[in-house]
PDB file of C-alpha atoms in Angstrom:
ATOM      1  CA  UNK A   1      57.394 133.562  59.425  1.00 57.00           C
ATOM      2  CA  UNK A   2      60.086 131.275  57.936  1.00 56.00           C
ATOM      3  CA  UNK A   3      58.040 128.379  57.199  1.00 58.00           C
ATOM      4  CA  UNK A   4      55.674 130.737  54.947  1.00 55.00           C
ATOM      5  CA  UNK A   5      58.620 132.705  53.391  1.00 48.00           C
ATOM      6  CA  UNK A   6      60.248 128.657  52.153  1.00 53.00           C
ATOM      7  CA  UNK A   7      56.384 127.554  51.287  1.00 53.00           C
ATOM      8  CA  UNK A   8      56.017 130.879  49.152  1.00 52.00           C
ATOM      9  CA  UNK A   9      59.266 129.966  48.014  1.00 50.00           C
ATOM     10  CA  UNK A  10      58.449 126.464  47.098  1.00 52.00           C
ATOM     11  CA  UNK A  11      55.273 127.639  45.333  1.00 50.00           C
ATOM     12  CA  UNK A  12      57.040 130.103  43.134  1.00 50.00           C
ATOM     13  CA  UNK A  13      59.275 127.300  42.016  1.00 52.00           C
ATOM     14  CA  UNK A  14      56.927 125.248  41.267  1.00 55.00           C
ATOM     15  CA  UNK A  15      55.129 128.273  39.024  1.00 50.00           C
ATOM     16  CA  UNK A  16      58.824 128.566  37.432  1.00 52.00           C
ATOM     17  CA  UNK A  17      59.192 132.136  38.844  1.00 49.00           C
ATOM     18  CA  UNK A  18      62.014 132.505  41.115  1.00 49.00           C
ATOM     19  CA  UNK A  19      62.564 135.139  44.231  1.00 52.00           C
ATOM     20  CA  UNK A  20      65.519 137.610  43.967  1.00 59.00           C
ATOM     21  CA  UNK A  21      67.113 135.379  46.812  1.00 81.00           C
ATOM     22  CA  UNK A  22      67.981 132.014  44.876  1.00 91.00           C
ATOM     23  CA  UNK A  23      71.112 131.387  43.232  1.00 95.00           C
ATOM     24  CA  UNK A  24      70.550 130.395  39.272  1.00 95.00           C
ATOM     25  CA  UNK A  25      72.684 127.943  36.844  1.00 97.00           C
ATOM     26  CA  UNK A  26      73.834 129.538  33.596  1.00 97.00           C
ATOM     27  CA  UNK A  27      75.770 127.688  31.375  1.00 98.00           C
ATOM     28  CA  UNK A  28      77.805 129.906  28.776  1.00 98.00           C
ATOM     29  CA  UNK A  29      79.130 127.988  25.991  1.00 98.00           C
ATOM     30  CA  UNK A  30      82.577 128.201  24.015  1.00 98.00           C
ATOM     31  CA  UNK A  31      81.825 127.475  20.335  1.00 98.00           C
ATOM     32  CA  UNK A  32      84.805 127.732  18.541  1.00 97.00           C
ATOM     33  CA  UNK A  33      84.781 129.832  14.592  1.00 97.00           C
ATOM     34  CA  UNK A  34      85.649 126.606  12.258  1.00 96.00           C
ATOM     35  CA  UNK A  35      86.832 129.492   9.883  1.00 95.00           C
ATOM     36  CA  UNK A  36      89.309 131.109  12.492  1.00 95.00           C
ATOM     37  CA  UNK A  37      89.766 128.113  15.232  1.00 94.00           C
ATOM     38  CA  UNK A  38      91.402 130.621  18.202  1.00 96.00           C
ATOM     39  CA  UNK A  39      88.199 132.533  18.263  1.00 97.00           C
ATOM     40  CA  UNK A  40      84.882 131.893  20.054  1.00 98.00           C
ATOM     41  CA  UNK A  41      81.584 133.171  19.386  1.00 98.00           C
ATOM     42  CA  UNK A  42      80.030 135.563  21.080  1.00 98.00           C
ATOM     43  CA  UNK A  43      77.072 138.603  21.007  1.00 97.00           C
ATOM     44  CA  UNK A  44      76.111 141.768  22.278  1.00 96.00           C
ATOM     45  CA  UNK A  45      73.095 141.152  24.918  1.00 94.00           C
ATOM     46  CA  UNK A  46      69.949 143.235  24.420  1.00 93.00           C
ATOM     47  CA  UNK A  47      66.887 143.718  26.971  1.00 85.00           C
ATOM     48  CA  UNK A  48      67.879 141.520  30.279  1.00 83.00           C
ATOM     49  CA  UNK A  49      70.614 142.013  32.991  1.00 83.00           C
ATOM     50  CA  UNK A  50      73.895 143.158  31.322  1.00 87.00           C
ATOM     51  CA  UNK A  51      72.482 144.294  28.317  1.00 91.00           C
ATOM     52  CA  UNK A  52      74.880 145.854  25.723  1.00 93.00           C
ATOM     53  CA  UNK A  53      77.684 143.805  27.124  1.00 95.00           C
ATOM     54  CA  UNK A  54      79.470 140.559  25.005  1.00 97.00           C
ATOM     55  CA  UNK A  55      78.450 137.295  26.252  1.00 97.00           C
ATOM     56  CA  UNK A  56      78.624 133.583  25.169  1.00 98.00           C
ATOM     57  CA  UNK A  57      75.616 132.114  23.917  1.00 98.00           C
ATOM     58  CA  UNK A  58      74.072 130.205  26.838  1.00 97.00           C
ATOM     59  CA  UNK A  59      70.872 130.635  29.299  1.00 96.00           C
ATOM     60  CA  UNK A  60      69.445 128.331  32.189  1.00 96.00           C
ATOM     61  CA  UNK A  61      69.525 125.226  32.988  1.00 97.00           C
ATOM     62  CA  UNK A  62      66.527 123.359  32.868  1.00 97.00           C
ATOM     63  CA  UNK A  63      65.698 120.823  35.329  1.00 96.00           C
ATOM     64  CA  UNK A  64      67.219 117.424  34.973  1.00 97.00           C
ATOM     65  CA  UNK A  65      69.073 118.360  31.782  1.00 98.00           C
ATOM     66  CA  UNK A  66      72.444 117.757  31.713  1.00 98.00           C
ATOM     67  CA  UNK A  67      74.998 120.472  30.905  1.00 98.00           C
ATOM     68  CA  UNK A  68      76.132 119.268  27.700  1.00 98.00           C
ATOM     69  CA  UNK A  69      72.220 119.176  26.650  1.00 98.00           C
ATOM     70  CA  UNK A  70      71.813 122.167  27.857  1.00 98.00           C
ATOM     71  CA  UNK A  71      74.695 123.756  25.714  1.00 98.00           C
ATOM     72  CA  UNK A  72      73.966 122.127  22.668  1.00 98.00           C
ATOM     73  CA  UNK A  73      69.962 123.234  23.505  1.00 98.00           C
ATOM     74  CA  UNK A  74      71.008 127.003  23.895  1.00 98.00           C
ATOM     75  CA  UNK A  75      73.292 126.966  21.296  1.00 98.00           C
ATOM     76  CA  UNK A  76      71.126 126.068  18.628  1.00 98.00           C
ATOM     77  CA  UNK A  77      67.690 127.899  20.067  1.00 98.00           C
ATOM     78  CA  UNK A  78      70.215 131.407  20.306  1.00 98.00           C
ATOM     79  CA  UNK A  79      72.694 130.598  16.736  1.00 98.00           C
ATOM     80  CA  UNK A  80      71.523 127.728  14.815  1.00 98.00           C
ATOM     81  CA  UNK A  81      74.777 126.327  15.296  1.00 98.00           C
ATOM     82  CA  UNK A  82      74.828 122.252  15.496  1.00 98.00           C
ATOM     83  CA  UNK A  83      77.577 121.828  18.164  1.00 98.00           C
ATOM     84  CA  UNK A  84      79.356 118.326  19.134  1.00 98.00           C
ATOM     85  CA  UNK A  85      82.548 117.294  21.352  1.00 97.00           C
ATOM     86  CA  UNK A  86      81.150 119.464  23.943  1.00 98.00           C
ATOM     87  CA  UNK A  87      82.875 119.265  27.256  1.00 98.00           C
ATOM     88  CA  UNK A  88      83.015 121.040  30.403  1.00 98.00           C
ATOM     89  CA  UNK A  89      85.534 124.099  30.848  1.00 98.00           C
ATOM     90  CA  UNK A  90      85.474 126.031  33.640  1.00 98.00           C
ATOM     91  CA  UNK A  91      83.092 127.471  36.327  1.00 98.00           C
ATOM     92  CA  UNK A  92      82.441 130.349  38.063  1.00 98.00           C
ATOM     93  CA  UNK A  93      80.571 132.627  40.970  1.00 97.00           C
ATOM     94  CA  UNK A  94      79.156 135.137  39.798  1.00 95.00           C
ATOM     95  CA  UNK A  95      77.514 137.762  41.791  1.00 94.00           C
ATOM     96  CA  UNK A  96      75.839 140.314  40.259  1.00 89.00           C
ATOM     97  CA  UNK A  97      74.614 142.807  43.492  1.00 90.00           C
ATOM     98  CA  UNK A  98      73.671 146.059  41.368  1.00 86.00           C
ATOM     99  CA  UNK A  99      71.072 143.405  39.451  1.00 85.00           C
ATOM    100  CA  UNK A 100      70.483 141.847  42.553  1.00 89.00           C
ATOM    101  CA  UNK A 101      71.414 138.539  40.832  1.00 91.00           C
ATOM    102  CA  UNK A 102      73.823 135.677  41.763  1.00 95.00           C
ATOM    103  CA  UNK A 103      75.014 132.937  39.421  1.00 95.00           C
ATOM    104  CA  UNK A 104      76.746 130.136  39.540  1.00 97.00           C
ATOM    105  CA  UNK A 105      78.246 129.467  35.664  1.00 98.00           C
ATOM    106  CA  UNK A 106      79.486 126.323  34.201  1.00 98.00           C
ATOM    107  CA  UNK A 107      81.006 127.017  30.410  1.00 98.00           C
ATOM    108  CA  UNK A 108      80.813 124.102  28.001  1.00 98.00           C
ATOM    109  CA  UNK A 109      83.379 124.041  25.410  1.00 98.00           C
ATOM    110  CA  UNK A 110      82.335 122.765  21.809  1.00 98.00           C
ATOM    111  CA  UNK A 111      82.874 122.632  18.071  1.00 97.00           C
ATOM    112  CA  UNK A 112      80.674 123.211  14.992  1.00 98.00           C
ATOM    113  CA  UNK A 113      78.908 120.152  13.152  1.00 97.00           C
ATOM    114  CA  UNK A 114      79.332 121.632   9.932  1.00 95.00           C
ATOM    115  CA  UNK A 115      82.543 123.487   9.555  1.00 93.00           C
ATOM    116  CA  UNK A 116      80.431 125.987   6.846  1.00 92.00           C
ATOM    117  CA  UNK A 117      77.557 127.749   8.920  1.00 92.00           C
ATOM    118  CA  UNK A 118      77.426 130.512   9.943  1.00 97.00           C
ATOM    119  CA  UNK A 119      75.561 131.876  13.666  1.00 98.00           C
ATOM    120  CA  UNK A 120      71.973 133.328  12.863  1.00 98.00           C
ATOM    121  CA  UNK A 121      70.520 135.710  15.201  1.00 97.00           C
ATOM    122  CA  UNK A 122      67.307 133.498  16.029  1.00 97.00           C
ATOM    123  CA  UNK A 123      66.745 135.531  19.263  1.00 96.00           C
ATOM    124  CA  UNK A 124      66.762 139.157  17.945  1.00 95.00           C
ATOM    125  CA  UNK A 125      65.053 140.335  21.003  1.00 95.00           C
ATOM    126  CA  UNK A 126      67.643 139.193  23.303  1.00 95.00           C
ATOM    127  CA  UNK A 127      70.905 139.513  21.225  1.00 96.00           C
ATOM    128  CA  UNK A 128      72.049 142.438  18.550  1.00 95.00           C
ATOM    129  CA  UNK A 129      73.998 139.458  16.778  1.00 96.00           C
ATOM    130  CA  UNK A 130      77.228 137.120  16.240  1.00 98.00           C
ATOM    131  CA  UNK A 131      80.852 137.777  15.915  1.00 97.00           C
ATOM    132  CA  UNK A 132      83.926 135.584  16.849  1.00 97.00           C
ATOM    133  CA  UNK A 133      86.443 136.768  19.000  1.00 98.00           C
ATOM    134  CA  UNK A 134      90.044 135.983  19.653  1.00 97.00           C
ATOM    135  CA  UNK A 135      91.366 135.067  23.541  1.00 97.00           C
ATOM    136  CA  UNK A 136      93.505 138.361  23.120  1.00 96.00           C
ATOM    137  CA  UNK A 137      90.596 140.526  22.078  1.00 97.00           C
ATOM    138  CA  UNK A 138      88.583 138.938  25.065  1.00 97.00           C
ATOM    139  CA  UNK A 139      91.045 140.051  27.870  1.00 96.00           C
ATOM    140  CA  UNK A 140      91.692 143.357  25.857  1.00 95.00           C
ATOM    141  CA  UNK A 141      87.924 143.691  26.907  1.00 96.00           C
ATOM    142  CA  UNK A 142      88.193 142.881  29.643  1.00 95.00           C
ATOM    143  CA  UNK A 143      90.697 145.386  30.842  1.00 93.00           C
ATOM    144  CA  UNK A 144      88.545 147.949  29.256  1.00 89.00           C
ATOM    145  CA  UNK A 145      85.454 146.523  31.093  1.00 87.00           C
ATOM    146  CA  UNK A 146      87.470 146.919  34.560  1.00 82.00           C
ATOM    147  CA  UNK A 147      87.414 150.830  33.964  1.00 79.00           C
ATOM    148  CA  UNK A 148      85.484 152.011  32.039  1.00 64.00           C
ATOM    149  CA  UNK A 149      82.293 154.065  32.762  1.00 59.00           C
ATOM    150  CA  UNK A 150      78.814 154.828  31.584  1.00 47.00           C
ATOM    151  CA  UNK A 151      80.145 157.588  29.100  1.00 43.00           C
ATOM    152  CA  UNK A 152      83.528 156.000  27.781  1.00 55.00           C
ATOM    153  CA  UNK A 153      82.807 154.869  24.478  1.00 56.00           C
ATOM    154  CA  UNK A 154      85.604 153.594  22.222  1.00 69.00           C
ATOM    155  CA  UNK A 155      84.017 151.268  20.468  1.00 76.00           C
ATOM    156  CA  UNK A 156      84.853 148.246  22.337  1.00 86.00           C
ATOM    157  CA  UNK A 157      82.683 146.251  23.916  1.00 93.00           C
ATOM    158  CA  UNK A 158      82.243 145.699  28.018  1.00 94.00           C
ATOM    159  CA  UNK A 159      82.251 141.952  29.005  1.00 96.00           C
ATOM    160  CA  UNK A 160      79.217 140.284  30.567  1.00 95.00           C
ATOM    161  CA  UNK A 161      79.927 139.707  34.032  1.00 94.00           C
ATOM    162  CA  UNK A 162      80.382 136.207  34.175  1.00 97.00           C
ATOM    163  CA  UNK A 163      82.396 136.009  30.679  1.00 97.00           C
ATOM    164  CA  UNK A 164      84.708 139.063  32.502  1.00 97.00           C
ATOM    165  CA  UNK A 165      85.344 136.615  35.303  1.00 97.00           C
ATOM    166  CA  UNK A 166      86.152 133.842  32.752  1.00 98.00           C
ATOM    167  CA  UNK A 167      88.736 135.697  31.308  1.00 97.00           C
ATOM    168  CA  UNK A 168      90.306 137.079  34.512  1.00 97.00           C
ATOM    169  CA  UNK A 169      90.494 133.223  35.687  1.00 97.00           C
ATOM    170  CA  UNK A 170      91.538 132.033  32.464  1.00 96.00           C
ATOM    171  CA  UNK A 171      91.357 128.436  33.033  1.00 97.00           C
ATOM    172  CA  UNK A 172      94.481 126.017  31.176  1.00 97.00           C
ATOM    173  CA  UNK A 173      91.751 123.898  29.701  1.00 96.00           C
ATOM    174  CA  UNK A 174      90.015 127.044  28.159  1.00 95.00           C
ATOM    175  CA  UNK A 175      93.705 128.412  26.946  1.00 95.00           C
ATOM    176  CA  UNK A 176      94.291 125.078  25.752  1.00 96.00           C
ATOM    177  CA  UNK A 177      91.192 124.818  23.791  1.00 96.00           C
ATOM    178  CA  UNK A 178      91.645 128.125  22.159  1.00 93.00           C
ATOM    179  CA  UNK A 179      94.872 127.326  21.394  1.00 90.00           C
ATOM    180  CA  UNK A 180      94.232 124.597  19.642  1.00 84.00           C
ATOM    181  CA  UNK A 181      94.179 124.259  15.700  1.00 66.00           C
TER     182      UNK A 181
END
C-alpha cells in the first residue's frame, strides 16, 4: 500500500540508504587554478555513476549543512584544497534515466587559500586525478560529449552529466567568474 511504500521510505532514510525514487542534492564546486585563473579544476570519475567522465569536485549534501560548508567539506575531503570566497553559481536538473538517478545540482564557486598547492588525489578510488581546465576546453567537451559513442576515442574527455548541462547553460555569473583575473 502507499502508507507502507512512504514508511519503508522513511525507514531507509533514516538508515541513510535512499530508494531509486528520491531526488538527491549534489553540489559541484568551481575552484579556480591560482596558477592559470580562467581554468577550474576538475577529474576523471572512477567506480560510481558516470565513471570515466570529467566532473567538478563535489558529492552530497549532508543534512543541515549549508552549501558553502558543504563545498569547502568536499573540496578538501576529494583535493586537499583550502577554498574561501565561496559563493553560489548556478543550478541545475539533472536527470540521469539510464542510471536511474535524478539530481538536483547547486555549483559553488571558490578560490584557493594558498595560491601554491596543488589538488591531491585523496580519493583514489573514486577519482583517476586533477587537472584544470579552461571554459573553452569545457564546451569543446562538451560538444564532443553530445556525440560521441562508446567506441569514439580521441582522447578527450566526455562531461559528467550535470557539469555537461553547466556548460550548455553557461550561466553570466559562471562566465564572469572565469573571466576574471
Amino acid at each position: 500500500s502507499k502508507d507502507d511504500t512512504h514508511s519503508i521510505n522513511y525507514l531507509l532514510l533514516l538508515s541513510g540508504m535512499t530508494t531509486a525514487n528520491n531526488v538527491r542534492v549534489g553540489v559541484g564546486v568551481l575552484i579556480r587554478d591560482p596558477r592559470h585563473p580562467k581554468k577550474v579544476f576538475a577529474g576523471l570519475r572512477r567506480n560510481s555513476h558516470g565513471d570515466g567522465t570529467l566532473a567538478l569536485p563535489g558529492g552530497h549534501l549532508e543534512m543541515y549543512e549549508t552549501w558553502e560548508d558543504c563545498a569547502i567539506r568536499e573540496t578538501l575531503e576529494e583535493t586537499g584544497l583550502n577554498i574561501k570566497d565561496v559563493r553560489f553559481g548556478h543550478v541545475t536538473n539533472d536527470m540521469m534515466k539510464d542510471a536511474g538517478k535524478h539530481y538536483v545540482t547547486i555549483f559553488m564557486m571558490g578560490e584557493c587559500v594558498c595560491p601554491d598547492t596543488r589538488p591531491q588525489n585523496l580519493e583514489p578510488h573514486k577519482c583517476h586525478g586533477w587537472n584544470s581546465y579552461s571554459w573553452e576546453e569545457l564546451c569543446q567537451f562538451a560538444a564532443r560529449s553530445n556525440t560521441a559513442d562508446e567506441n569514439d576515442k580521441d582522447g578527450s574527455p566526455i562531461l559528467f552529466g550535470p557539469l555537461l548541462k553547466l556548460v550548455e547553460e553557461a550561466p553570466q555569473i559562471l562566465l564572469e567568474f572565469l573571466n576574471k583575473s
